[in-house]
Coordinates of C-alpha atoms and ligand atoms in Angstrom, one line a residue:
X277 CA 14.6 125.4 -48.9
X278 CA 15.4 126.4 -52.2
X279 CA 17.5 124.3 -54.7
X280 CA 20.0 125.4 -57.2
X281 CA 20.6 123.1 -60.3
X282 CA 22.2 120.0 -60.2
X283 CA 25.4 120.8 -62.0
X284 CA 26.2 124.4 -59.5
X285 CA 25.4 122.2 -56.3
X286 CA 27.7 120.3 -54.0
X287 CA 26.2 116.8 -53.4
X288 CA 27.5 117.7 -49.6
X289 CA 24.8 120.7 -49.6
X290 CA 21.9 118.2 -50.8
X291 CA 22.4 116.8 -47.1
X292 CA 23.5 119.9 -44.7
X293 CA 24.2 118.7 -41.7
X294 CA 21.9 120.5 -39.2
X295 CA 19.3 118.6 -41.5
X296 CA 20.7 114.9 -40.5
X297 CA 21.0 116.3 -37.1
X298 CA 18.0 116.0 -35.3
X299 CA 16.7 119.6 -34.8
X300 CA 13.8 119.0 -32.4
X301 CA 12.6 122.6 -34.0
X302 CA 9.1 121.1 -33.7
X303 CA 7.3 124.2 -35.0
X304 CA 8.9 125.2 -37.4
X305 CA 7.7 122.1 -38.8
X306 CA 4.6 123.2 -39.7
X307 CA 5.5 125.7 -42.1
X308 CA 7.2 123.0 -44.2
X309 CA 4.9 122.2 -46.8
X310 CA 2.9 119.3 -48.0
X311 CA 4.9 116.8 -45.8
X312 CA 4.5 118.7 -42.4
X313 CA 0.5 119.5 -43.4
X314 CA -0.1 115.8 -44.5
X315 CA 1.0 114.4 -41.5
X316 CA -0.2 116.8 -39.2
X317 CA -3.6 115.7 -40.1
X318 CA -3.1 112.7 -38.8
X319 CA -1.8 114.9 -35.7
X320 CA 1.8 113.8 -35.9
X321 CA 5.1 115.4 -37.9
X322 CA 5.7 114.0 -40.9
X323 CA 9.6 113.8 -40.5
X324 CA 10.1 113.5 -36.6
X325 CA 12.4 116.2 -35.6
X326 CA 13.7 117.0 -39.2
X327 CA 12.9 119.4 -41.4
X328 CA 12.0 118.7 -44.8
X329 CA 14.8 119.4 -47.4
X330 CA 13.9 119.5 -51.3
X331 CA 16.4 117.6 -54.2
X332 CA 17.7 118.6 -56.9
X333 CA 14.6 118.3 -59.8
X334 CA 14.8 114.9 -60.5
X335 CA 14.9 113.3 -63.9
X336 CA 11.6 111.0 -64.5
X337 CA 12.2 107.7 -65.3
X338 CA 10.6 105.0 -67.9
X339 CA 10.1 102.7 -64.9
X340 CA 7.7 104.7 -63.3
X341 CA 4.0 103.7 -63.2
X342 CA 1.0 106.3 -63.8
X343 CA -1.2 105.1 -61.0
X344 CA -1.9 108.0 -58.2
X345 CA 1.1 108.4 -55.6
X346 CA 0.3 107.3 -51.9
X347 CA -0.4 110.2 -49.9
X348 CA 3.0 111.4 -48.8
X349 CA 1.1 111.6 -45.4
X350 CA 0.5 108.3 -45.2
X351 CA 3.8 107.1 -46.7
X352 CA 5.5 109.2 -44.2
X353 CA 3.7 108.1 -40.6
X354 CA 2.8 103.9 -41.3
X355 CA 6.1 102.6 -41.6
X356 CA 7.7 99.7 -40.7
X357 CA 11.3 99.9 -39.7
X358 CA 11.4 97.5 -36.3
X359 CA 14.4 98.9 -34.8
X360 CA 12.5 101.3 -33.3
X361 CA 9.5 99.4 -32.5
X362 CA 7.3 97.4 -34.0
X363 CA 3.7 100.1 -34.2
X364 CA 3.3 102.1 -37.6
X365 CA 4.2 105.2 -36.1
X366 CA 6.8 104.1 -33.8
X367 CA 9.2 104.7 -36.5
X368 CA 8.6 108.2 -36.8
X369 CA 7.9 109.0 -33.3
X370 CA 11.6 107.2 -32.8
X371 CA 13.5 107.4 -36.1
X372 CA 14.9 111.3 -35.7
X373 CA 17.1 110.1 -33.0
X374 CA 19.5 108.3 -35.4
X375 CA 22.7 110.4 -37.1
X376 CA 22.6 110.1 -40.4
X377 CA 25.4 112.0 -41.1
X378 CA 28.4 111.9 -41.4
X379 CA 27.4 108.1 -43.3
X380 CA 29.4 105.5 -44.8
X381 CA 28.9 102.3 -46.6
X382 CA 31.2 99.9 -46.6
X383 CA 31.1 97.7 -50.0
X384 CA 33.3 94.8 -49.3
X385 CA 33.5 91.0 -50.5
X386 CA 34.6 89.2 -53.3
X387 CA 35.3 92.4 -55.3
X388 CA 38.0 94.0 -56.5
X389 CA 37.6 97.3 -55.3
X390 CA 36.7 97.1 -51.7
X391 CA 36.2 100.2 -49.9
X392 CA 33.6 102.6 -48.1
X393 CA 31.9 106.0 -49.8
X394 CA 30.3 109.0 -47.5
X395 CA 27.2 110.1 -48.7
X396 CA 28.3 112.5 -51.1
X397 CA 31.1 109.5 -53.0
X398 CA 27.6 107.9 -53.1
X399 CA 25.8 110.7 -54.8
X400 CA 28.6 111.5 -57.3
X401 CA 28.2 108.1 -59.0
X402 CA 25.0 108.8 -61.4
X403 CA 22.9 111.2 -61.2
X404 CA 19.5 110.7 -59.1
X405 CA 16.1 110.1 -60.6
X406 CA 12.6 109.8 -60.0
X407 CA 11.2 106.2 -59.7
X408 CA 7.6 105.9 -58.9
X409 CA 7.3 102.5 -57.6
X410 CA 4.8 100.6 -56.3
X411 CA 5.9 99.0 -52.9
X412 CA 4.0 96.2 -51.9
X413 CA 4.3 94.6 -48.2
X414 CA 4.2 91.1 -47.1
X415 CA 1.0 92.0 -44.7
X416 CA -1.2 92.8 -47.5
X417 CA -0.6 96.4 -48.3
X418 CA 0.7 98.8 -51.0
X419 CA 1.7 101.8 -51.4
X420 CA 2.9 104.2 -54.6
X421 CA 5.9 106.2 -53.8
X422 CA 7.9 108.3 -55.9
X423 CA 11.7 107.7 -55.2
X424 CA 14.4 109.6 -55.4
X425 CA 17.6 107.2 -56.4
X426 CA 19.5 105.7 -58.9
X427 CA 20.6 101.6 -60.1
X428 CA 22.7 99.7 -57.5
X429 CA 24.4 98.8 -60.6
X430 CA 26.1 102.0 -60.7
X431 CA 27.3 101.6 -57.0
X432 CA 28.4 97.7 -57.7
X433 CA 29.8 98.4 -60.8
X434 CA 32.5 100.6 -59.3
X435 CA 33.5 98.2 -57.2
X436 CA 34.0 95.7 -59.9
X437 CA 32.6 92.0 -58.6
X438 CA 34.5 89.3 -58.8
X439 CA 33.5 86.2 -60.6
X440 CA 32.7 84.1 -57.8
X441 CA 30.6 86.6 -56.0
X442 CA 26.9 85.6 -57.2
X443 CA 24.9 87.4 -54.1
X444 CA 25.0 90.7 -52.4
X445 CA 24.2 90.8 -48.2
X446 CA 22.5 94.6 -47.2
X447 CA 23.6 95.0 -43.8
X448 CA 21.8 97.8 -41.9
X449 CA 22.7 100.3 -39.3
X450 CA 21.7 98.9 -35.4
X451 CA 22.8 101.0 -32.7
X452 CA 21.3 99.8 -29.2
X453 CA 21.4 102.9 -27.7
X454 CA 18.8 104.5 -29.9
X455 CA 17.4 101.3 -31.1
X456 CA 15.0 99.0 -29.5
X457 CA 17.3 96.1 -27.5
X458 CA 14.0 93.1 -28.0
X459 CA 15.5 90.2 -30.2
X460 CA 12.3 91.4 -32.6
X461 CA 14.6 90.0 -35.3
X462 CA 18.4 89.3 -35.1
X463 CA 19.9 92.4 -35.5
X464 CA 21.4 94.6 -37.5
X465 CA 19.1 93.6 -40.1
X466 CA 20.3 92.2 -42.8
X467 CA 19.0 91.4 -46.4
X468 CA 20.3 90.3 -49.6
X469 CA 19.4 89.6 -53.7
X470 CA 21.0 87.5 -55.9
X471 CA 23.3 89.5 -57.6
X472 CA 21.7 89.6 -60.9
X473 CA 18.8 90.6 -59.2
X474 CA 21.1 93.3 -57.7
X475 CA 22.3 94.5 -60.6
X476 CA 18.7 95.1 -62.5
X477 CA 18.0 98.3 -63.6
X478 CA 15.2 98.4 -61.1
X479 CA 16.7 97.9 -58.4
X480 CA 17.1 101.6 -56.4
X481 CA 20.0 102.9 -54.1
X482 CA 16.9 105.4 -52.8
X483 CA 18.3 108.2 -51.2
X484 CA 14.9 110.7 -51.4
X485 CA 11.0 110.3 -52.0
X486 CA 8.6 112.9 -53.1
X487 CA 11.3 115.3 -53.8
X488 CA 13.1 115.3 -50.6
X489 CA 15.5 113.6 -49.1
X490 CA 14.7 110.5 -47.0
X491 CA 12.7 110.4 -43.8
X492 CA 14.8 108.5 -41.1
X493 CA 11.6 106.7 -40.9
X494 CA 11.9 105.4 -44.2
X495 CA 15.5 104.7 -44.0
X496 CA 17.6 107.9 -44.4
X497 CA 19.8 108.5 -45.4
X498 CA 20.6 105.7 -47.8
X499 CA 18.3 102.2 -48.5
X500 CA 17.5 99.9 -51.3
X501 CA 14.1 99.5 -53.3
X502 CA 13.6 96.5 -55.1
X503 CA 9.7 96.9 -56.1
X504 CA 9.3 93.2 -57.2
X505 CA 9.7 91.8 -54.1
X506 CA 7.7 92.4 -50.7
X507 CA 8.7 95.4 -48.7
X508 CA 11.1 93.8 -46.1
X509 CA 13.7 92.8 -49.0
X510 CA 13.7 96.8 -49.5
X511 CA 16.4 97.3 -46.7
X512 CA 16.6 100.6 -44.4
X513 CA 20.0 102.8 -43.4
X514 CA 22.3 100.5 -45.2
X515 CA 25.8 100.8 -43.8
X516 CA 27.5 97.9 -45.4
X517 CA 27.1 95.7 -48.9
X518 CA 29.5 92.5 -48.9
X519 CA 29.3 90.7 -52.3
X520 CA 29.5 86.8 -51.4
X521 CA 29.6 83.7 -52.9
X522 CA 26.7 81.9 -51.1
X523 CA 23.2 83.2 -50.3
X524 CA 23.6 85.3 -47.6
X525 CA 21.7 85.2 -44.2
X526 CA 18.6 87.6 -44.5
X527 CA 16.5 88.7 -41.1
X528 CA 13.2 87.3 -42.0
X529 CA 14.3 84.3 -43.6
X530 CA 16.1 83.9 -40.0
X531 CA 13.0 84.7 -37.9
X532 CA 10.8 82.6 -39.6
X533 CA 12.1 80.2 -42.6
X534 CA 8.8 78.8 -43.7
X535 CA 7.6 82.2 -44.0
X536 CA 10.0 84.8 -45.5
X537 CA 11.8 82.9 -48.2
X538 CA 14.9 84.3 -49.6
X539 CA 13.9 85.3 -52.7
X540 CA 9.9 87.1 -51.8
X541 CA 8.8 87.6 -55.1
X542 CA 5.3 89.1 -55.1
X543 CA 3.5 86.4 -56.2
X544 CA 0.0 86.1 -55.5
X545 CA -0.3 82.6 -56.5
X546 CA 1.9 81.5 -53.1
X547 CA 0.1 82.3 -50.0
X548 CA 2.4 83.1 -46.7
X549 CA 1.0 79.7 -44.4
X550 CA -1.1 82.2 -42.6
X551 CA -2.5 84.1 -45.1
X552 CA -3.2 84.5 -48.8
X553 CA -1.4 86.9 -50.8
X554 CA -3.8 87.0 -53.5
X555 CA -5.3 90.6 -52.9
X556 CA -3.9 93.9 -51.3
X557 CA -4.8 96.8 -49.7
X558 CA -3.5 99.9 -51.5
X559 CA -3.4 102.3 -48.9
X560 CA -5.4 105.4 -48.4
X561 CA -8.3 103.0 -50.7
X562 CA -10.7 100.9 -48.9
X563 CA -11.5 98.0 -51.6
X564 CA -8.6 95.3 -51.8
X565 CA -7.4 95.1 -55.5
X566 CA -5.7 91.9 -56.5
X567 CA -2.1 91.7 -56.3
X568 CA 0.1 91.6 -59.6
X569 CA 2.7 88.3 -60.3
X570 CA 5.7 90.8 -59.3
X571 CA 4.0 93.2 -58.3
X572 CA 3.1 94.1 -62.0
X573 CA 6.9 94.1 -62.6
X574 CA 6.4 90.5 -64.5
X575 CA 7.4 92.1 -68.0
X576 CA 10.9 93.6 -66.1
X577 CA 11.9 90.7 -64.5
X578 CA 10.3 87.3 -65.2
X579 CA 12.8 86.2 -67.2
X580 CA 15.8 86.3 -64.2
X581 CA 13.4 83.5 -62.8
X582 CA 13.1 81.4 -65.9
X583 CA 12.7 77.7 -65.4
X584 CA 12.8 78.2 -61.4
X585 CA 10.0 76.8 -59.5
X586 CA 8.6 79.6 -57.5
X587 CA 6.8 77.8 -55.3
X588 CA 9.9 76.1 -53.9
X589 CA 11.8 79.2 -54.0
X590 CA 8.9 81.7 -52.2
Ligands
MTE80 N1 16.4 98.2 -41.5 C1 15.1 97.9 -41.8 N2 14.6 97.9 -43.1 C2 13.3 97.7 -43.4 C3 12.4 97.2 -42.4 C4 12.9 97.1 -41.1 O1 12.2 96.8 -40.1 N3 14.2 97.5 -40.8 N4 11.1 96.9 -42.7 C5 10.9 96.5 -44.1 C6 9.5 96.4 -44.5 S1 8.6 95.1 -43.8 C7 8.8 97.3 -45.4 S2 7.2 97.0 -45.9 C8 9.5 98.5 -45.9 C9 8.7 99.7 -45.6 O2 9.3 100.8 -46.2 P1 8.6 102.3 -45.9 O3 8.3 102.4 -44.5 O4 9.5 103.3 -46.5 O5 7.3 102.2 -46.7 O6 10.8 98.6 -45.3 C10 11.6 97.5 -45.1 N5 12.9 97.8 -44.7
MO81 MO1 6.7 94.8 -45.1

């Protein structure tokens, strides 16, 4: 599908809503391009039941790194997003079923303008731009994906935070219905950052990759990115952001306390008790390459962690 510029396009066209509908056109698929072909080598759809739809060009981004993007392919089809089961390509075998839109998020909490924004009050805030991140996950690998987003900041900034809120709670979409009903984790997810950690330039309200919108399987239609920490603080299908005063209860941290900490910094120096985080695979590679003190973010954000003691707080 062909994209007019930014400035003569509705933000509600950018998400039409037989996209977030769930055609099951399956072969149409095909035809759609790099994502459709990718995955179909590995003999499944790329996108489920939905057909691929372009952004906007995007503007690049100082963050970005220059390594080789992830296969889209592969970024596409190994996913983790539990709700709908727990195998790599559960997701996207299962992901299509959710409605994405219409879509609200609910930003509540100690601010002073509490209130929710459909998709498009979401994409009128700053304008979207390409971030190519690494994304490193707490099993060992890593993947480089080119984002499609813009800073939380602008979305928490227009809310105006109180001064007593210092962290921000990502609660997700669960919907038992389409959803898987195992107590895999406590659902609906939930995550959360402090909120200077929050309000860091890096940290992306992702609403695309590769040029497209969001996957389901990668949490369409909106989800955070916070490329410093392991995957699982990079929350899927957020539908609600409550600014609080205390750390907020997170899903791993829940599940398993001496494991998932709440802060998950990628830090190669502190092992997970059952195995090292010292090396990673990137994948679509077959050596392991060490892993990077934040995940080679260090010279971004070392300095919100200044005298802490990172072993304590893994
Ligand atoms: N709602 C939700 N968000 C989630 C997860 C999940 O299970 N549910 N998994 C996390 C984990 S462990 C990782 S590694 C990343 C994976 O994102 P990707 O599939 O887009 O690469 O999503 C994170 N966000
Ligand atoms: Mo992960």
């Amino acid at each position: 599908m062909l994209i007019r510029r930014p400035a003569d396009i509705l933000p509600s066209e950018i998400t039409p809503r037989a996209l977030f509908e769930g055609r099951r056109d399956f072969i149409r698929r095909a035809g759609l391009g790099l994502a459709a072909g990718a995955a179909l080598w590995h003999g499944l759809p790329a996108r489920g039941a939905q057909a691929a739809q372009r952004l906007a060009p995007l503007q690049p981004s100082a963050f970005s790194t220059d390594e080789a993007r992830t296969d889209v392919g592969h970024a596409t089809t190994y996913n983790n997003f539990y709700e709908f089961g727990t195998g790599k390509d559960d997701p996207l075998r299962n992901a299509h079923r959710m409605q994405v839109r219409p879509w609200t998020v609910r930003v509540e909490g100690l601010v002073n303008k509490p209130r929710s924004f459909d998709l498009d009050e979401l994409l009128r805030l700053a304008p979207l731009e390409e971030r190519i991140y690494r994304l490193r996950c707490v099993e060992g690998w890593s993947m480089v994906i080119p984002w499609a987003g813009f800073p939380l900041a602008a979305l928490l900034k227009a809310v105006e935070p109180q001064g007593s809120a210092k962290y921000v709670q990502f609660v997700t979409h669960y919907d038992a219905e389409i959803m898987t009903r195992r107590p895999v984790l406590i659902w609906p997810y939930t995550e959360g950052l402090r909120l200077d950690e929050a309000l860091h330039q890096m940290t992306l309200l992702t609403f695309g990759m590769y040029g497209e919108v969001l996957p389901h399987q990668n949490g369409a239609p909106v989800r955070v990115v916070v490329p410093w920490k392991y995957g699982f603080k990079s929350a899927k299908s957020i539908v609600a952001i409550r600014l609080v005063e205390e750390e907020p209860i997170t899903a791993w941290n829940r599940y398993a306390p001496q494991e998932y900490g709440f802060y998950s910094n990628v830090n190669p120096e502190v092992s997970h008790p059952r195995w090292s985080q010292a090396t990673e695979r990137r994948i679509g590679e077959l050596r392991r390459r060490p892993t990077l003190m934040f995940n080679g973010y260090a010279e971004q954000v070392a300095q919100l962690y200044q005298g802490m003691d990172l072993k304590k707080y893994y």
